[in-house]
Amino acid sequence: MATDTQDQSEIFNGTANVGLKDTRSVDGTDTRTIPAFVFGEELADLAEHDPRIVVLTADLGRSNRALDFAARHPTRFVNVGIAEKNMITIAAGMASCGYVPFAATFGSFAALLCAEQIRTDCAYPDLPVRVVGHHSGMSMGFYGTSHHSLEDLGMMRTIADLTVVCATDANHLRALLRLSLNHPGAMYLRLGRGRDPEVYAAVPELILGRAETVRDGSDLTIIATGSEVHPAVQAAEILAAQGISSRVVDMWTISPLDRAAVLDAAESTGAVLTVEEGNVTGGLGTAVAEILLEAGARVPFRRHGVPDEHVPVGPPAALYAHYRLDAPGIAEVAHELLTSTKGKQA
């Protein structure tokens, strides 16, 4: 990532002039200028016609734009303060009284800090609580390990009766929120940091358990989720210029996972690469590997994400480049997979 004359530390502390720092990430940035953060706005629109909707947050209404909801429905908005575990239990109590609560905080707090409350208070009694983990993965950058949620997909998908989904962009988030309204049980919604580039030009019609193919191809299938779908599409374009035809599947539905889409990828394309902004242990890649192995699908396969380590502190864009989770990096990893496959066949 660094050149011979560029100290790597300059990249991670944000002083390097290499285009890896998002200029909108400075302190005081008005989150209303971030187009993908439509969480509060969309729920406020839905709440106009659905009196069951309530929103809770743990002192992060500005960060997740829950304030957009509060401005229009102040009596249906609760800021519990810095008390995330209590927030999930409060949401469970509200759900038991007929409400559909959306409890939002940073993904690291929602999934890691509140895992017991999600399992015991929400999933076990099958209550319609929507736990919204935003700023997931390593998108908190400089805040470090305490604020990075690299383990949430691996943890959440092991909780029985908990649906786990990932938002891809603003339109996809709108679709997920609409889909969630009449879902009977508990749900974990994983969101990025609101800077997700557009993948879907319009709000898609989603069916839980069915992935979306956003690009077709025959040589390789890239199965990505959340923030990694857009760079996966860009990577497919890079590979296309090299004569490699890549399918891109948005596996937004983590639990339940689309088994048919995984097996079709194994059968109809030459290799399978999973891409996720999280620890590769236990997450999307592991879930796909389980399906392939149990079905006896013989296909070259690789999990790509953050290795089993605590990531450095730095700008998110620098971290994505460091772990090859940007478009050039994904294309490079895909090329390595295909090259190693050809070598073994030879």
CSV table of C-alpha atoms in Angstrom, one decimal:
chain,number,residue,atom,x,y,z
A,1,MET,CA,0.0,0.0,0.0
A,2,ALA,CA,2.8,2.4,0.8
A,3,THR,CA,5.5,3.5,-1.6
A,4,ASP,CA,9.2,3.3,-0.9
A,5,THR,CA,9.3,7.0,0.2
A,6,GLN,CA,6.0,6.9,2.0
A,7,ASP,CA,6.0,5.8,5.6
A,8,GLN,CA,3.0,3.6,6.2
A,9,SER,CA,2.3,5.3,9.5
A,10,GLU,CA,1.5,8.5,7.6
A,11,ILE,CA,-1.3,6.7,5.9
A,12,PHE,CA,-2.9,5.4,9.1
A,13,ASN,CA,-2.6,8.7,10.9
A,14,GLY,CA,-4.2,10.6,8.1
A,15,THR,CA,-1.3,12.9,7.1
A,16,ALA,CA,-0.4,11.1,3.9
A,17,ASN,CA,-1.6,12.7,0.7
A,18,VAL,CA,-2.7,9.5,-1.1
A,19,GLY,CA,-6.4,10.0,-1.5
A,20,LEU,CA,-7.3,7.6,1.3
A,21,LYS,CA,-9.1,10.0,3.6
A,22,ASP,CA,-12.7,10.9,3.3
A,23,THR,CA,-12.9,14.7,3.5
A,24,ARG,CA,-16.4,14.3,5.0
A,25,SER,CA,-15.1,12.4,7.9
A,26,VAL,CA,-13.9,15.4,10.0
A,27,ASP,CA,-15.5,16.1,13.3
A,28,GLY,CA,-18.6,18.2,13.0
A,29,THR,CA,-19.7,16.8,9.7
A,30,ASP,CA,-23.4,17.4,9.3
A,31,THR,CA,-24.7,13.8,8.9
A,32,ARG,CA,-27.7,15.2,7.0
A,33,THR,CA,-25.3,15.7,4.1
A,34,ILE,CA,-24.6,11.9,4.0
A,35,PRO,CA,-27.0,10.5,1.4
A,36,ALA,CA,-27.1,6.8,2.5
A,37,PHE,CA,-28.2,7.6,6.1
A,38,VAL,CA,-32.0,7.5,5.4
A,39,PHE,CA,-32.7,5.5,8.5
A,40,GLY,CA,-34.7,8.1,10.4
A,41,GLU,CA,-36.3,9.6,7.3
A,42,GLU,CA,-37.6,6.3,6.0
A,43,LEU,CA,-39.0,5.2,9.4
A,44,ALA,CA,-40.6,8.6,9.8
A,45,ASP,CA,-42.4,8.2,6.5
A,46,LEU,CA,-43.5,4.6,7.4
A,47,ALA,CA,-44.6,5.7,10.8
A,48,GLU,CA,-47.1,8.1,9.2
A,49,HIS,CA,-49.2,5.0,8.3
A,50,ASP,CA,-48.0,2.5,11.0
A,51,PRO,CA,-48.6,3.5,14.7
A,52,ARG,CA,-46.6,0.4,15.9
A,53,ILE,CA,-43.2,2.0,14.9
A,54,VAL,CA,-41.1,3.4,17.7
A,55,VAL,CA,-37.4,4.3,17.6
A,56,LEU,CA,-34.8,4.1,20.4
A,57,THR,CA,-31.2,5.2,20.4
A,58,ALA,CA,-28.4,5.3,23.0
A,59,ASP,CA,-27.4,9.0,22.7
A,60,LEU,CA,-26.6,8.6,19.0
A,61,GLY,CA,-29.6,10.3,17.3
A,62,ARG,CA,-27.3,12.6,15.4
A,63,SER,CA,-24.9,9.9,14.2
A,64,ASN,CA,-27.7,7.5,12.9
A,65,ARG,CA,-30.1,10.3,11.9
A,66,ALA,CA,-32.8,9.0,14.3
A,67,LEU,CA,-33.3,12.7,15.0
A,68,ASP,CA,-35.1,12.8,11.6
A,69,PHE,CA,-37.7,10.5,13.1
A,70,ALA,CA,-37.8,12.3,16.4
A,71,ALA,CA,-38.5,15.6,14.7
A,72,ARG,CA,-41.7,14.3,13.2
A,73,HIS,CA,-42.8,11.7,15.8
A,74,PRO,CA,-41.4,13.0,19.1
A,75,THR,CA,-43.7,10.9,21.3
A,76,ARG,CA,-42.5,7.7,19.6
A,77,PHE,CA,-38.8,8.4,20.1
A,78,VAL,CA,-36.7,7.4,23.1
A,79,ASN,CA,-33.1,8.4,23.8
A,80,VAL,CA,-32.1,6.1,26.6
A,81,GLY,CA,-28.7,7.7,27.0
A,82,ILE,CA,-25.5,5.6,27.2
A,83,ALA,CA,-27.3,2.5,28.3
A,84,GLU,CA,-27.3,0.1,25.3
A,85,LYS,CA,-28.1,-3.1,27.2
A,86,ASN,CA,-31.1,-1.4,28.8
A,87,MET,CA,-32.2,-0.1,25.4
A,88,ILE,CA,-32.5,-3.6,24.0
A,89,THR,CA,-34.5,-4.8,27.0
A,90,ILE,CA,-36.7,-1.7,26.9
A,91,ALA,CA,-37.3,-2.4,23.2
A,92,ALA,CA,-38.2,-6.0,24.0
A,93,GLY,CA,-40.8,-4.8,26.5
A,94,MET,CA,-42.3,-2.4,24.0
A,95,ALA,CA,-42.4,-5.2,21.4
A,96,SER,CA,-44.3,-7.4,23.9
A,97,CYS,CA,-46.9,-4.6,24.1
A,98,GLY,CA,-47.5,-4.6,20.3
A,99,TYR,CA,-45.0,-2.1,19.1
A,100,VAL,CA,-42.3,-2.6,16.4
A,101,PRO,CA,-39.2,-1.0,18.0
A,102,PHE,CA,-36.1,-0.1,16.1
A,103,ALA,CA,-33.2,0.2,18.6
A,104,ALA,CA,-30.1,1.8,17.0
A,105,THR,CA,-26.5,2.2,18.1
A,106,PHE,CA,-23.0,1.5,16.8
A,107,GLY,CA,-22.7,-2.1,15.6
A,108,SER,CA,-19.9,-2.7,18.1
A,109,PHE,CA,-22.2,-1.9,20.9
A,110,ALA,CA,-25.4,-3.4,19.5
A,111,ALA,CA,-24.0,-6.8,18.7
A,112,LEU,CA,-21.0,-7.3,21.0
A,113,LEU,CA,-22.2,-5.4,24.1
A,114,CYS,CA,-25.8,-6.4,23.9
A,115,ALA,CA,-25.5,-10.0,22.7
A,116,GLU,CA,-27.1,-11.5,25.8
A,117,GLN,CA,-30.1,-9.1,25.6
A,118,ILE,CA,-30.5,-9.8,21.9
A,119,ARG,CA,-30.6,-13.5,22.5
A,120,THR,CA,-32.5,-13.8,25.7
A,121,ASP,CA,-34.8,-10.8,25.6
A,122,CYS,CA,-35.6,-10.6,21.9
A,123,ALA,CA,-34.8,-13.8,19.9
A,124,TYR,CA,-35.8,-16.4,22.6
A,125,PRO,CA,-39.3,-15.0,23.2
A,126,ASP,CA,-39.6,-14.3,19.4
A,127,LEU,CA,-40.3,-10.6,19.8
A,128,PRO,CA,-40.3,-8.2,16.8
A,129,VAL,CA,-37.4,-6.1,17.9
A,130,ARG,CA,-35.2,-4.6,15.2
A,131,VAL,CA,-31.7,-4.1,16.5
A,132,VAL,CA,-29.9,-1.7,14.2
A,133,GLY,CA,-26.1,-1.8,14.3
A,134,HIS,CA,-24.8,1.1,12.3
A,135,HIS,CA,-21.2,2.2,11.6
A,136,SER,CA,-20.4,-1.5,11.4
A,137,GLY,CA,-17.2,-3.2,10.4
A,138,MET,CA,-14.1,-1.0,10.8
A,139,SER,CA,-15.9,2.1,9.5
A,140,MET,CA,-15.2,3.9,12.8
A,141,GLY,CA,-11.6,4.0,11.8
A,142,PHE,CA,-9.7,6.1,14.3
A,143,TYR,CA,-11.9,5.0,17.3
A,144,GLY,CA,-10.2,1.7,17.3
A,145,THR,CA,-11.0,-1.8,18.4
A,146,SER,CA,-13.6,-0.8,21.0
A,147,HIS,CA,-15.7,0.7,18.2
A,148,HIS,CA,-15.0,-1.8,15.4
A,149,SER,CA,-17.6,-4.5,14.9
A,150,LEU,CA,-15.7,-7.2,13.0
A,151,GLU,CA,-17.3,-10.1,14.9
A,152,ASP,CA,-21.0,-9.2,14.7
A,153,LEU,CA,-22.0,-11.3,11.7
A,154,GLY,CA,-20.3,-14.3,13.2
A,155,MET,CA,-21.9,-13.8,16.5
A,156,MET,CA,-25.4,-12.8,15.4
A,157,ARG,CA,-25.9,-15.6,12.9
A,158,THR,CA,-25.3,-18.2,15.6
A,159,ILE,CA,-28.3,-16.9,17.7
A,160,ALA,CA,-31.4,-19.1,17.1
A,161,ASP,CA,-34.5,-17.3,15.8
A,162,LEU,CA,-32.6,-14.1,14.9
A,163,THR,CA,-32.8,-12.9,11.4
A,164,VAL,CA,-29.6,-11.1,10.2
A,165,VAL,CA,-29.5,-8.8,7.2
A,166,CYS,CA,-27.1,-6.2,5.8
A,167,ALA,CA,-27.9,-2.9,4.1
A,168,THR,CA,-26.1,-2.3,0.8
A,169,ASP,CA,-27.0,1.3,0.0
A,170,ALA,CA,-29.7,3.9,0.7
A,171,ASN,CA,-32.4,2.3,-1.5
A,172,HIS,CA,-31.5,-1.1,-0.1
A,173,LEU,CA,-31.9,0.2,3.4
A,174,ARG,CA,-35.3,1.6,2.6
A,175,ALA,CA,-36.3,-1.9,1.3
A,176,LEU,CA,-35.0,-3.6,4.4
A,177,LEU,CA,-36.9,-1.3,6.8
A,178,ARG,CA,-40.1,-1.9,4.8
A,179,LEU,CA,-39.5,-5.6,4.8
A,180,SER,CA,-38.9,-5.7,8.5
A,181,LEU,CA,-42.2,-4.2,9.5
A,182,ASN,CA,-44.2,-7.4,9.3
A,183,HIS,CA,-41.4,-9.9,10.0
A,184,PRO,CA,-42.6,-11.9,13.0
A,185,GLY,CA,-39.4,-12.3,15.0
A,186,ALA,CA,-36.3,-10.5,16.1
A,187,MET,CA,-33.9,-9.0,13.5
A,188,TYR,CA,-30.4,-7.6,13.4
A,189,LEU,CA,-29.9,-5.0,10.7
A,190,ARG,CA,-26.3,-4.2,9.9
A,191,LEU,CA,-25.7,-0.8,8.4
A,192,GLY,CA,-22.5,1.0,7.2
A,193,ARG,CA,-21.5,4.5,8.0
A,194,GLY,CA,-23.8,6.3,5.6
A,195,ARG,CA,-21.4,6.8,2.8
A,196,ASP,CA,-22.3,3.7,0.8
A,197,PRO,CA,-22.3,4.4,-3.0
A,198,GLU,CA,-25.4,3.5,-4.9
A,199,VAL,CA,-25.8,-0.1,-6.1
A,200,TYR,CA,-29.6,-0.1,-6.5
A,201,ALA,CA,-31.0,2.7,-8.7
A,202,ALA,CA,-34.4,2.2,-7.1
A,203,VAL,CA,-35.8,0.6,-4.0
A,204,PRO,CA,-35.6,-3.2,-4.7
A,205,GLU,CA,-38.3,-5.7,-3.9
A,206,LEU,CA,-36.6,-8.1,-1.4
A,207,ILE,CA,-37.5,-11.6,-0.3
A,208,LEU,CA,-35.9,-12.7,2.9
A,209,GLY,CA,-33.6,-15.6,2.2
A,210,ARG,CA,-33.1,-14.7,-1.4
A,211,ALA,CA,-29.9,-13.0,-2.5
A,212,GLU,CA,-29.7,-10.4,-5.3
A,213,THR,CA,-27.5,-11.0,-8.4
A,214,VAL,CA,-26.3,-7.5,-9.3
A,215,ARG,CA,-24.0,-8.6,-12.1
A,216,ASP,CA,-23.8,-11.8,-14.1
A,217,GLY,CA,-20.6,-13.7,-15.1
A,218,SER,CA,-19.3,-17.2,-15.8
A,219,ASP,CA,-15.6,-17.4,-14.6
A,220,LEU,CA,-16.1,-16.4,-11.0
A,221,THR,CA,-18.8,-15.5,-8.5
A,222,ILE,CA,-18.0,-12.8,-5.9
A,223,ILE,CA,-20.5,-13.1,-3.0
A,224,ALA,CA,-20.4,-9.9,-1.1
A,225,THR,CA,-22.5,-8.3,1.6
A,226,GLY,CA,-23.2,-4.7,2.9
A,227,SER,CA,-20.4,-2.2,2.3
A,228,GLU,CA,-18.4,-4.6,0.1
A,229,VAL,CA,-21.0,-5.0,-2.6
A,230,HIS,CA,-20.2,-1.8,-4.4
A,231,PRO,CA,-16.4,-2.4,-4.5
A,232,ALA,CA,-17.1,-6.0,-5.6
A,233,VAL,CA,-19.0,-4.6,-8.6
A,234,GLN,CA,-16.1,-2.3,-9.3
A,235,ALA,CA,-13.7,-5.2,-9.0
A,236,ALA,CA,-15.8,-7.1,-11.5
A,237,GLU,CA,-15.3,-4.3,-14.0
A,238,ILE,CA,-11.6,-4.3,-13.4
A,239,LEU,CA,-11.5,-8.1,-14.0
A,240,ALA,CA,-13.7,-7.7,-17.1
A,241,ALA,CA,-11.0,-5.5,-18.6
A,242,GLN,CA,-8.6,-8.5,-18.0
A,243,GLY,CA,-11.0,-10.9,-19.8
A,244,ILE,CA,-12.5,-12.4,-16.6
A,245,SER,CA,-16.3,-12.6,-16.4
A,246,SER,CA,-17.4,-12.2,-12.8
A,247,ARG,CA,-20.8,-12.6,-11.3
A,248,VAL,CA,-21.5,-10.5,-8.2
A,249,VAL,CA,-24.1,-11.6,-5.7
A,250,ASP,CA,-25.4,-9.4,-2.9
A,251,MET,CA,-25.8,-11.8,-0.1
A,252,TRP,CA,-27.7,-9.3,2.0
A,253,THR,CA,-29.6,-12.0,3.8
A,254,ILE,CA,-27.1,-13.6,6.2
A,255,SER,CA,-29.5,-15.6,8.3
A,256,PRO,CA,-31.3,-17.2,6.6
A,257,LEU,CA,-28.6,-17.5,3.9
A,258,ASP,CA,-29.5,-18.2,0.2
A,259,ARG,CA,-28.3,-21.7,-0.2
A,260,ALA,CA,-29.6,-22.0,-3.7
A,261,ALA,CA,-27.6,-19.0,-4.9
A,262,VAL,CA,-24.4,-20.4,-3.3
A,263,LEU,CA,-24.8,-23.8,-5.0
A,264,ASP,CA,-25.7,-22.2,-8.3
A,265,ALA,CA,-22.6,-20.1,-8.2
A,266,ALA,CA,-20.5,-23.3,-7.5
A,267,GLU,CA,-22.2,-25.1,-10.4
A,268,SER,CA,-22.2,-22.5,-13.0
A,269,THR,CA,-19.1,-20.4,-12.4
A,270,GLY,CA,-15.4,-21.4,-12.1
A,271,ALA,CA,-14.7,-20.2,-8.5
A,272,VAL,CA,-16.4,-18.6,-5.5
A,273,LEU,CA,-14.9,-15.7,-3.5
A,274,THR,CA,-16.7,-14.2,-0.5
A,275,VAL,CA,-16.1,-10.6,0.5
A,276,GLU,CA,-17.1,-9.0,3.8
A,277,GLU,CA,-16.1,-6.1,6.0
A,278,GLY,CA,-15.5,-8.2,9.1
A,279,ASN,CA,-13.5,-11.0,10.6
A,280,VAL,CA,-13.4,-13.9,8.2
A,281,THR,CA,-13.9,-16.3,11.1
A,282,GLY,CA,-17.5,-17.2,11.5
A,283,GLY,CA,-19.0,-14.6,9.1
A,284,LEU,CA,-20.4,-14.7,5.6
A,285,GLY,CA,-17.4,-16.6,4.2
A,286,THR,CA,-17.8,-19.3,6.9
A,287,ALA,CA,-21.5,-19.6,6.2
A,288,VAL,CA,-20.9,-20.0,2.5
A,289,ALA,CA,-18.1,-22.6,3.1
A,290,GLU,CA,-20.5,-24.6,5.3
A,291,ILE,CA,-23.0,-24.8,2.5
A,292,LEU,CA,-20.4,-25.8,-0.1
A,293,LEU,CA,-18.8,-28.4,2.1
A,294,GLU,CA,-22.1,-30.0,3.3
A,295,ALA,CA,-23.4,-30.2,-0.3
A,296,GLY,CA,-20.2,-31.7,-1.6
A,297,ALA,CA,-19.7,-28.9,-4.1
A,298,ARG,CA,-16.2,-29.1,-5.5
A,299,VAL,CA,-15.2,-25.5,-6.5
A,300,PRO,CA,-12.2,-23.3,-5.8
A,301,PHE,CA,-13.1,-21.1,-2.9
A,302,ARG,CA,-11.7,-18.3,-0.8
A,303,ARG,CA,-12.9,-16.2,2.1
A,304,HIS,CA,-11.8,-12.6,1.9
A,305,GLY,CA,-12.2,-10.0,4.7
A,306,VAL,CA,-10.3,-9.0,7.7
A,307,PRO,CA,-8.0,-11.7,9.0
A,308,ASP,CA,-8.3,-12.9,12.6
A,309,GLU,CA,-6.7,-9.8,14.1
A,310,HIS,CA,-7.5,-6.4,15.6
A,311,VAL,CA,-7.1,-3.9,12.9
A,312,PRO,CA,-4.9,-0.8,13.1
A,313,VAL,CA,-6.2,2.7,13.9
A,314,GLY,CA,-6.7,4.9,10.8
A,315,PRO,CA,-9.0,6.4,8.3
A,316,PRO,CA,-11.6,3.8,7.0
A,317,ALA,CA,-10.5,4.2,3.4
A,318,ALA,CA,-6.9,3.4,4.4
A,319,LEU,CA,-8.0,0.4,6.3
A,320,TYR,CA,-10.0,-0.9,3.3
A,321,ALA,CA,-7.0,-0.5,1.1
A,322,HIS,CA,-4.7,-2.1,3.6
A,323,TYR,CA,-6.9,-5.2,3.8
A,324,ARG,CA,-7.6,-5.2,0.1
A,325,LEU,CA,-11.3,-4.6,0.6
A,326,ASP,CA,-11.4,-1.8,-2.0
A,327,ALA,CA,-12.1,-2.5,-5.7
A,328,PRO,CA,-8.4,-3.0,-6.7
A,329,GLY,CA,-7.8,-5.2,-3.7
A,330,ILE,CA,-10.8,-7.4,-4.4
A,331,ALA,CA,-9.8,-7.8,-8.0
A,332,GLU,CA,-6.3,-8.7,-7.0
A,333,VAL,CA,-7.5,-11.4,-4.6
A,334,ALA,CA,-9.9,-12.7,-7.2
A,335,HIS,CA,-7.1,-12.9,-9.7
A,336,GLU,CA,-4.9,-14.8,-7.1
A,337,LEU,CA,-7.8,-17.3,-6.6
A,338,LEU,CA,-8.2,-18.0,-10.3
A,339,THR,CA,-4.4,-18.2,-10.9
A,340,SER,CA,-3.9,-20.7,-8.1
A,341,THR,CA,-6.8,-22.7,-9.5
A,342,LYS,CA,-5.2,-22.9,-13.0
A,343,GLY,CA,-1.9,-23.9,-11.4
A,344,LYS,CA,-3.5,-26.8,-9.6
A,345,GLN,CA,-5.4,-27.9,-12.7
A,346,ALA,CA,-2.1,-27.8,-14.7
